PDB file of C-alpha atoms in Angstrom:
ATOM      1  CA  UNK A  24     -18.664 -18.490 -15.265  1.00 66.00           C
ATOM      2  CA  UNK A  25     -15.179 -17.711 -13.461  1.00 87.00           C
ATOM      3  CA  UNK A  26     -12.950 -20.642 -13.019  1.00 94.00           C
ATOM      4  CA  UNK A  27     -11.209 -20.460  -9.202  1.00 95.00           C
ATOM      5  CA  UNK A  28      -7.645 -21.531  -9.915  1.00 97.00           C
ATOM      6  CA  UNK A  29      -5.609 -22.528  -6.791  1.00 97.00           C
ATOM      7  CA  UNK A  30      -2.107 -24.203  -6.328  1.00 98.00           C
ATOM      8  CA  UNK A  31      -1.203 -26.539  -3.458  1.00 98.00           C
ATOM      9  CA  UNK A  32       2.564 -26.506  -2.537  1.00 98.00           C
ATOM     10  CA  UNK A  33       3.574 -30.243  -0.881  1.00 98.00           C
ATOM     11  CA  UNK A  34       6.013 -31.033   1.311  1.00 98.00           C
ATOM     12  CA  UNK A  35       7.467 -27.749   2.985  1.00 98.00           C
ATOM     13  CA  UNK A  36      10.665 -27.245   1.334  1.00 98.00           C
ATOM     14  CA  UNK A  37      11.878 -24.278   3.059  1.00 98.00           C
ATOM     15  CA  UNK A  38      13.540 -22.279   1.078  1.00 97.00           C
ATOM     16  CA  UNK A  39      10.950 -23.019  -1.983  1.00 98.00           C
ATOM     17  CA  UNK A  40       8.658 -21.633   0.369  1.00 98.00           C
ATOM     18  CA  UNK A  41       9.835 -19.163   1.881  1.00 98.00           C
ATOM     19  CA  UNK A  42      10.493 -17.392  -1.306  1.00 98.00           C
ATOM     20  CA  UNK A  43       7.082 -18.478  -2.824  1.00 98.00           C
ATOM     21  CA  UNK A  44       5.698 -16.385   0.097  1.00 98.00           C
ATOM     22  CA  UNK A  45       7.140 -13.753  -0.742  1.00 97.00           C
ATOM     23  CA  UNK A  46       6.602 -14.161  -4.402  1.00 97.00           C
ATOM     24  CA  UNK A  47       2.504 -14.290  -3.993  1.00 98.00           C
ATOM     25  CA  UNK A  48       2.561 -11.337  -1.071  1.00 98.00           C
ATOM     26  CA  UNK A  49       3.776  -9.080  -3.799  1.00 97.00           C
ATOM     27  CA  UNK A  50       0.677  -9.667  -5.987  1.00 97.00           C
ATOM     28  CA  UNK A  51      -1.423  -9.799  -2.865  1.00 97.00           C
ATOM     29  CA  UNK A  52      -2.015 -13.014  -3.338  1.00 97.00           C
ATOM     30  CA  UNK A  53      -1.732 -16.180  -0.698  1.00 97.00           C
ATOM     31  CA  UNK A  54      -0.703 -19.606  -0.669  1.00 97.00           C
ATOM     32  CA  UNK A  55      -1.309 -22.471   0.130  1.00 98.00           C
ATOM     33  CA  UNK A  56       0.804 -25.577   1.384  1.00 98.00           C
ATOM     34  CA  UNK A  57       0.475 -28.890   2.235  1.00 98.00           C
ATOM     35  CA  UNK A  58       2.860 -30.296   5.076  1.00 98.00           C
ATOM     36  CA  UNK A  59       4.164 -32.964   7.281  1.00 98.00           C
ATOM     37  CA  UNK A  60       4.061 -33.691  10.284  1.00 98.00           C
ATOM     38  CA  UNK A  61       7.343 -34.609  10.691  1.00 97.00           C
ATOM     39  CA  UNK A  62       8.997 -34.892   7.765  1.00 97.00           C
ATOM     40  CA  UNK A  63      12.011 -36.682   8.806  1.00 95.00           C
ATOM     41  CA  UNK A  64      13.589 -38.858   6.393  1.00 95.00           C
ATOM     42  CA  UNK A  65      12.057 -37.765   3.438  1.00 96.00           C
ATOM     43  CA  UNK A  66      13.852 -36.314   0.880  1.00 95.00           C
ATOM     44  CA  UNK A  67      16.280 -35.377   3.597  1.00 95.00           C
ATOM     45  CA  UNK A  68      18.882 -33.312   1.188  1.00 96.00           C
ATOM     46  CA  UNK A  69      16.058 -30.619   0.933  1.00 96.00           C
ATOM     47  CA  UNK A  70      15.400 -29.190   4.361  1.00 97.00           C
ATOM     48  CA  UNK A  71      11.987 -28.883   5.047  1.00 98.00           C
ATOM     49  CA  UNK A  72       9.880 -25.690   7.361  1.00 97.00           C
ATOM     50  CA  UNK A  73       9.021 -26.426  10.757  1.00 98.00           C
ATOM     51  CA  UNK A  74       5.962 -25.206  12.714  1.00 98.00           C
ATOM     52  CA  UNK A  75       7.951 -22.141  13.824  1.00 98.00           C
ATOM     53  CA  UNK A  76       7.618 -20.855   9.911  1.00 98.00           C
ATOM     54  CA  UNK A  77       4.561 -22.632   9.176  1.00 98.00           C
ATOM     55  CA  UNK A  78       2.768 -20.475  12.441  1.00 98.00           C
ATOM     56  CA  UNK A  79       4.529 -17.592  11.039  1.00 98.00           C
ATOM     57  CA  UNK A  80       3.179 -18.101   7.750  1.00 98.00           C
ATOM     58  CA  UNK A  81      -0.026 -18.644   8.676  1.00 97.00           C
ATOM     59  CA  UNK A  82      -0.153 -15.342  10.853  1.00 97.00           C
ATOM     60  CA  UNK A  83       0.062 -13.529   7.445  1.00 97.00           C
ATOM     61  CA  UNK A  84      -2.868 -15.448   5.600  1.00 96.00           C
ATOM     62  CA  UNK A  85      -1.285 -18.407   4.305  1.00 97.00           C
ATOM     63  CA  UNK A  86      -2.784 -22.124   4.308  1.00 97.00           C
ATOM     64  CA  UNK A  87      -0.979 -24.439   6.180  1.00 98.00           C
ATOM     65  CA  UNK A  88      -2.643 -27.915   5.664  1.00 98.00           C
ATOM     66  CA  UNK A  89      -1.962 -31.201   6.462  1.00 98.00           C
ATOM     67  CA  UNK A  90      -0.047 -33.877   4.226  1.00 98.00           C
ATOM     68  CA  UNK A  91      -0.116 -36.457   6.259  1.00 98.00           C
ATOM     69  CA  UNK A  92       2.618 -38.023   9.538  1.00 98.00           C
ATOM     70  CA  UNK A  93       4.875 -38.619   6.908  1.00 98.00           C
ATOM     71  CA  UNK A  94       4.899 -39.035   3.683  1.00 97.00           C
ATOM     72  CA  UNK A  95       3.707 -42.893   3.612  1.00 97.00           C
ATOM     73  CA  UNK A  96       1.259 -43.783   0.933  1.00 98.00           C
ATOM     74  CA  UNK A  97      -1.930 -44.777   3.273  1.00 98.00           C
ATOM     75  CA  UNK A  98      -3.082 -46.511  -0.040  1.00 97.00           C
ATOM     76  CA  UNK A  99      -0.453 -48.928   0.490  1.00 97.00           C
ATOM     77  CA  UNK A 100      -0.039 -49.762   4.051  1.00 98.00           C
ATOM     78  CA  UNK A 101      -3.062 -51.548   6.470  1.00 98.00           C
ATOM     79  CA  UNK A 102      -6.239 -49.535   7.017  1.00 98.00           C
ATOM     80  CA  UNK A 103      -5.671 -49.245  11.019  1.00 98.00           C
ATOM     81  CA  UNK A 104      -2.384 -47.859  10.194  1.00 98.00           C
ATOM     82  CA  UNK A 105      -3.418 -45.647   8.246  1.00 98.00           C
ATOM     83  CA  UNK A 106      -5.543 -44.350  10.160  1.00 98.00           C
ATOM     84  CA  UNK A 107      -3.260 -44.248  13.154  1.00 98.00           C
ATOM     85  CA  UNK A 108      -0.950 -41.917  11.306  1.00 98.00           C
ATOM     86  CA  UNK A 109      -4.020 -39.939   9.947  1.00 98.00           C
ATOM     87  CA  UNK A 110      -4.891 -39.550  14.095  1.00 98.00           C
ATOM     88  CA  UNK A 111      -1.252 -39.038  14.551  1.00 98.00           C
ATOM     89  CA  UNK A 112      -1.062 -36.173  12.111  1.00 98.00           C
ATOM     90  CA  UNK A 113      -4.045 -34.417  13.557  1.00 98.00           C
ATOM     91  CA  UNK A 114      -2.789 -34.362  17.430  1.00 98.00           C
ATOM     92  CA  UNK A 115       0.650 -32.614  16.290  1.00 98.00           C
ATOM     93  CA  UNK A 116      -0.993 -30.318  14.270  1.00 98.00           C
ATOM     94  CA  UNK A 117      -3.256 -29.253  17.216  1.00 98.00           C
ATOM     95  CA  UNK A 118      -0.065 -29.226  18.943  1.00 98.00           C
ATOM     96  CA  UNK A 119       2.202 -26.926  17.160  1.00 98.00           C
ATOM     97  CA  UNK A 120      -0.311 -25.070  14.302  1.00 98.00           C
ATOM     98  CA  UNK A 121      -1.979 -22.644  16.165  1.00 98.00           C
ATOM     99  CA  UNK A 122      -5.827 -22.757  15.840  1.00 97.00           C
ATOM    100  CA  UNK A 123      -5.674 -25.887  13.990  1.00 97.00           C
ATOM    101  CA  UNK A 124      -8.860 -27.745  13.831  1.00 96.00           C
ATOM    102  CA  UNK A 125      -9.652 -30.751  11.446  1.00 96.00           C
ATOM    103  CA  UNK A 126     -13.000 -30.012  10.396  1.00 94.00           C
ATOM    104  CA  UNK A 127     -11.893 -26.555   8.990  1.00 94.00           C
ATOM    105  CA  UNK A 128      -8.918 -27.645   6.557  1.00 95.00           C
ATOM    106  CA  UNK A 129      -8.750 -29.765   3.836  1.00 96.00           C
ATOM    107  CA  UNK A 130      -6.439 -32.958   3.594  1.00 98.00           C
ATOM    108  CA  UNK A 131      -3.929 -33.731   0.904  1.00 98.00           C
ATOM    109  CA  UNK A 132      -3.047 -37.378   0.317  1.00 98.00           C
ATOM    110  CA  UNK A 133       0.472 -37.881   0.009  1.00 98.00           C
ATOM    111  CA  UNK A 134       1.394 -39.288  -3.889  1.00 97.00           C
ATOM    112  CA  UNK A 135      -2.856 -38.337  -4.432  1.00 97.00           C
ATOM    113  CA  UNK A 136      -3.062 -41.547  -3.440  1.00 97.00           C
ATOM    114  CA  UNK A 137      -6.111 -43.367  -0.856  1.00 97.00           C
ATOM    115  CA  UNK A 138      -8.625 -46.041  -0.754  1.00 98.00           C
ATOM    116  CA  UNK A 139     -12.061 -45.866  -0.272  1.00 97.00           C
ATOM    117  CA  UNK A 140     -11.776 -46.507   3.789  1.00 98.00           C
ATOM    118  CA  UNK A 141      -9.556 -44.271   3.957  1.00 98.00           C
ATOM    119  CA  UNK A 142     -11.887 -41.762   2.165  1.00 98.00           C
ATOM    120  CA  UNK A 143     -14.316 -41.864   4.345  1.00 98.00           C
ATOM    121  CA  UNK A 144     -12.119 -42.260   7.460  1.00 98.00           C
ATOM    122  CA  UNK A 145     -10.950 -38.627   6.633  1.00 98.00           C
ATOM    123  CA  UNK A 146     -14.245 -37.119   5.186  1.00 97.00           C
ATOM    124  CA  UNK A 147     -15.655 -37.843   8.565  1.00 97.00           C
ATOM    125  CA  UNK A 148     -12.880 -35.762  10.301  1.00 97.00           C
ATOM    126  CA  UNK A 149     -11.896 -32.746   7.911  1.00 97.00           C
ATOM    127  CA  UNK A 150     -13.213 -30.424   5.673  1.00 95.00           C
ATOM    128  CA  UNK A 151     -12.373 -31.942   1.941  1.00 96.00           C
ATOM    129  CA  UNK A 152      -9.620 -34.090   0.312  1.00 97.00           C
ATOM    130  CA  UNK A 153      -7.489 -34.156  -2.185  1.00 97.00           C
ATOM    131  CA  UNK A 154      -6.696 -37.361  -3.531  1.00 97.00           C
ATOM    132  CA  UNK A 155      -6.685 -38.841  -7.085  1.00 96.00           C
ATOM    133  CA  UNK A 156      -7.597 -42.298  -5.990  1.00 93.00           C
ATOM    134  CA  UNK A 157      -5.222 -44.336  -8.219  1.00 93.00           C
ATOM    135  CA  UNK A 158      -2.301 -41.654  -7.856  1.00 93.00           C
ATOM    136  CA  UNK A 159      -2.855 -40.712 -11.700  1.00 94.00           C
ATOM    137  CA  UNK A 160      -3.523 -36.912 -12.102  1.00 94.00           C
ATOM    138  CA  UNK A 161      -6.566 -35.396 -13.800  1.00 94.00           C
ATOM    139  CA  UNK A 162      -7.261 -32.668 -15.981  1.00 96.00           C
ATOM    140  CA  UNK A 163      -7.206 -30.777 -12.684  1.00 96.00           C
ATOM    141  CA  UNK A 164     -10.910 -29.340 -13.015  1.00 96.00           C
ATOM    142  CA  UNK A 165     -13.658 -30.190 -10.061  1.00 93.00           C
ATOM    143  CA  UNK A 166     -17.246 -29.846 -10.922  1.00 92.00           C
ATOM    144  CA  UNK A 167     -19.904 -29.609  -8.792  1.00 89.00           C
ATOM    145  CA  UNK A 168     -19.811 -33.308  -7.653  1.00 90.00           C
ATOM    146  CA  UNK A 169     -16.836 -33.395  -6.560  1.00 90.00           C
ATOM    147  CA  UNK A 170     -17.567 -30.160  -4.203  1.00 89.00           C
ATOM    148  CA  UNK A 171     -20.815 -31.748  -2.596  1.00 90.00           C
ATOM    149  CA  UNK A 172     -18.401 -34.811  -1.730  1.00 93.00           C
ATOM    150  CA  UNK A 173     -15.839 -32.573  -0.492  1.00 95.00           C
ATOM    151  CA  UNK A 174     -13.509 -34.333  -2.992  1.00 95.00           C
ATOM    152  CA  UNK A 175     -10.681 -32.602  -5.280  1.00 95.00           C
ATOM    153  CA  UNK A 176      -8.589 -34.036  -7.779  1.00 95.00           C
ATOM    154  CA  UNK A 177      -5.759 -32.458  -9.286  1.00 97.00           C
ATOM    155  CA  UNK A 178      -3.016 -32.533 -11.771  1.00 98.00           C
ATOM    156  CA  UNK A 179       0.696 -32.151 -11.730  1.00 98.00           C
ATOM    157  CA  UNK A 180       4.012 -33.072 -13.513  1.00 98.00           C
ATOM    158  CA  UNK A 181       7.278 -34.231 -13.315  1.00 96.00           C
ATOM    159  CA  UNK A 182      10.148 -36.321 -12.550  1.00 96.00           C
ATOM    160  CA  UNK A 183      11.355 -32.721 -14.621  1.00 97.00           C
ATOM    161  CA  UNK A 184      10.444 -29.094 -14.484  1.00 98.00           C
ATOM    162  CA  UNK A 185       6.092 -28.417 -14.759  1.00 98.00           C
ATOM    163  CA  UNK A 186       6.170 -25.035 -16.090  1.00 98.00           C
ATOM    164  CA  UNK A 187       5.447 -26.236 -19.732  1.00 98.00           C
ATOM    165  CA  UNK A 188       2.308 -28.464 -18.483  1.00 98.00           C
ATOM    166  CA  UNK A 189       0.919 -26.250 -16.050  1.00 98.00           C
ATOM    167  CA  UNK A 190       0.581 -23.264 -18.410  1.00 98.00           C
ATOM    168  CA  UNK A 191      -1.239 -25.770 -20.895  1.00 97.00           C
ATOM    169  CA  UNK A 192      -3.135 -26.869 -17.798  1.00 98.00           C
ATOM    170  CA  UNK A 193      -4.241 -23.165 -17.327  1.00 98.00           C
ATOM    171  CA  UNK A 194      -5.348 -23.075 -21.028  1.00 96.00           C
ATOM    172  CA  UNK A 195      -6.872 -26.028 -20.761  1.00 96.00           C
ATOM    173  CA  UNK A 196      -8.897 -24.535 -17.617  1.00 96.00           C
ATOM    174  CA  UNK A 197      -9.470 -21.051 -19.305  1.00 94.00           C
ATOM    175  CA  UNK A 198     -12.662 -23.104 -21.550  1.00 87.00           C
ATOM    176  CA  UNK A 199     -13.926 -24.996 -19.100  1.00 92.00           C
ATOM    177  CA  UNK A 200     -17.370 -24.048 -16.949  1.00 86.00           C
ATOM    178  CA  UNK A 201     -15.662 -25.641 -14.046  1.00 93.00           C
ATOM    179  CA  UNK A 202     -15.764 -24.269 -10.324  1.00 93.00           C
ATOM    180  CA  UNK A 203     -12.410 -25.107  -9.452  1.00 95.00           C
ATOM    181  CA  UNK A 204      -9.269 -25.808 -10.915  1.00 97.00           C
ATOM    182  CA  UNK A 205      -6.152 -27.290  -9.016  1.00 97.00           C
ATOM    183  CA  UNK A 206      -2.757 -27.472  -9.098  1.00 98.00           C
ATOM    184  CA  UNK A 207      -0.017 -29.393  -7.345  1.00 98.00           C
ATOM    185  CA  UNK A 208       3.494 -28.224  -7.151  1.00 98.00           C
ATOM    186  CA  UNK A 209       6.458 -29.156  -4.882  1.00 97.00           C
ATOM    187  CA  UNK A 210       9.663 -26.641  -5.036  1.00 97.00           C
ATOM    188  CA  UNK A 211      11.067 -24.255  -7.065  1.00 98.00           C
ATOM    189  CA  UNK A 212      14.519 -24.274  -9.040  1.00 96.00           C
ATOM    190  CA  UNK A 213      15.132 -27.945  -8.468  1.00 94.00           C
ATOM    191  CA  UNK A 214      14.017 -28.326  -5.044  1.00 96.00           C
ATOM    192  CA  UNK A 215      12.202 -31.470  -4.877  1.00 94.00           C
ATOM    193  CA  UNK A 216      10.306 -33.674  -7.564  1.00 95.00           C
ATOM    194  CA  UNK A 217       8.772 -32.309 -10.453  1.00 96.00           C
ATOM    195  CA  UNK A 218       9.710 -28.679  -9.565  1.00 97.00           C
ATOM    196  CA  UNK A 219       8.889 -25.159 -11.555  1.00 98.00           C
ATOM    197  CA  UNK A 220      11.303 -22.271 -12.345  1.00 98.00           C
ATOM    198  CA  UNK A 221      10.220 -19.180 -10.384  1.00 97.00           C
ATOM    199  CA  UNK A 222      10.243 -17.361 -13.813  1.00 98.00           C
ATOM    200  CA  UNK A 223       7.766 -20.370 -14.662  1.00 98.00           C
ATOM    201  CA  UNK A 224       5.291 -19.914 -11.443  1.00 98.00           C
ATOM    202  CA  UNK A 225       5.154 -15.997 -12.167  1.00 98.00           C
ATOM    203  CA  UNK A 226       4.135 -16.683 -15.876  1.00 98.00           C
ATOM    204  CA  UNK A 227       1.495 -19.350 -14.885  1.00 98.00           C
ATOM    205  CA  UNK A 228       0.239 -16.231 -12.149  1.00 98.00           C
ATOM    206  CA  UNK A 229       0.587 -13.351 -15.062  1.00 98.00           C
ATOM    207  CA  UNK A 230      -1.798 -15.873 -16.968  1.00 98.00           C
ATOM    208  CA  UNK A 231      -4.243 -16.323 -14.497  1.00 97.00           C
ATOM    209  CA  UNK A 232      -4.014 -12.813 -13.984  1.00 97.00           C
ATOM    210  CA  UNK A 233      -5.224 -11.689 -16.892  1.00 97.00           C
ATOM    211  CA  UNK A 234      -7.676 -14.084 -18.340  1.00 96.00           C
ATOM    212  CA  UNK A 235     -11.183 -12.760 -18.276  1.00 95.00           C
ATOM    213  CA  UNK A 236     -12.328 -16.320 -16.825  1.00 95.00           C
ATOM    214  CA  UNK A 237      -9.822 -17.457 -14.525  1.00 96.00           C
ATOM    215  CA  UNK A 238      -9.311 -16.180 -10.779  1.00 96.00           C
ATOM    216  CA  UNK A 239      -6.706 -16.822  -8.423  1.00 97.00           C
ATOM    217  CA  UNK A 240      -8.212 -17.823  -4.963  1.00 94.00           C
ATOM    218  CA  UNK A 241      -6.697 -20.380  -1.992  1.00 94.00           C
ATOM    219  CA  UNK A 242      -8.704 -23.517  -1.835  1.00 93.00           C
ATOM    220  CA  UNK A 243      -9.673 -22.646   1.750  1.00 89.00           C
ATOM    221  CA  UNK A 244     -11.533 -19.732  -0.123  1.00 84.00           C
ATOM    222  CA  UNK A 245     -14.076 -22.309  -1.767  1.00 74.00           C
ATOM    223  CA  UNK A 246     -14.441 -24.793   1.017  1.00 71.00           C
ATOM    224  CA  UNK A 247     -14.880 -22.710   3.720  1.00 65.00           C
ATOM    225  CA  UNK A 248     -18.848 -23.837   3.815  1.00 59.00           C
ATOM    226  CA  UNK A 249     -17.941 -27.370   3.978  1.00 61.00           C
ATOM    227  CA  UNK A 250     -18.101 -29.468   7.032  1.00 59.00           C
ATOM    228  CA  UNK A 251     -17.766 -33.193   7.703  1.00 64.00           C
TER     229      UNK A 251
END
């Protein structure tokens, strides 16, 4: 059984991802990111796409999801306000993402952090989510529970570079009988936390590449037969 492996790229750092585009166009390959709203006073020193680029980018096959307002921890903060930056997210998305439509794109929590309210708040409204609960990664492997509850986990690393763990992620992946394995990454070269060398993101792709049980796929790829 073929393992789908995807990677999720949070918070729009533009130059990160403008040159990941690049990177996965010439292996015909397309990615995926997760993205703010408005992004404004987050991590500020790394300057973040707009919906200009993110339009752009998703004009040439790329998944442009959403990551929340801003990158407040709806775990953290009162349901209703949570969910009145959930409903904020979604109107300037339909705004400024062209075609965009909640029940066809998954949700990231910000930190993979949510609460059960907020769970269902969102499963009623978009495709899937990812969230970890708790904010503590997983092994990174779905089964098929977790796709009939339109819920995905994930695993990541940092404060410091992830190229080490997500290779041994990937191995660990390669013997499982899991539908779906996911990983999340900010920048590259030092942009943001927990970043990955581009030398590191191409080896993690050459791997993927040529395992007989792993396969390279967006997320959108496997969800697209899931509605709320």
């Amino acid at each position: 059984m073929s393992t789908q492996v995807s990677f999720i790229f949070d918070d729009g750092f533009k130059q990160s991802c403008l040159r990941i585009v690049d990177l996965f166009e010439a292996r015909g390959l397309r990615a995926t990111f997760a993205v703010m709203a408005d992004p404004s006073g987050f991590l500020d020193e790394f300057p973040k796409g707009d919906f200009v680029m993110w339009n752009e980018f998703q004009a040439r096959g790329h998944g442009i999801h959403p990551h929340g307002l801003d990158h407040s921890d709806l775990s953290a903060i009162p349901f209703e306000q949570a969910t009145a930056k959930i409903d904020e997210c979604f109107s300037r998305f339909g705004d400024q993402l062209e075609g965009f439509d909640p029940s066809a794109t998954p949700y990231h929590l910000t930190y993979n952090r949510s609460t059960a309210d907020v769970d269902r708040y969102l499963l009623e409204r978009v495709r899937a989510i990812r969230t970890c609960g708790d904010g503590e990664p997983t092994d990174g492997l779905s089964h098929e529970g977790d796709l009939s509850r339109r819920t995905f986990g994930c695993t990541w690393h940092g404060p410091d570079y992830c190229d080490d763990h997500l290779l041994a992620s990937l191995q660990h992946a390669e013997g499982s009988a899991s539908p779906l394995f996911l990983y999340m990454m900010h920048g590259l070269d030092g942009e943001g936390w927990g970043p990955i060398r581009e030398s590191g993101l191409q080896k993690a792709l050459d791997f993927v590449e040529q395992s007989d049980t792993l396969t390279y796929r967006p997320i959108d790829n496997l969800t697209g037969g899931l509605k709320p």
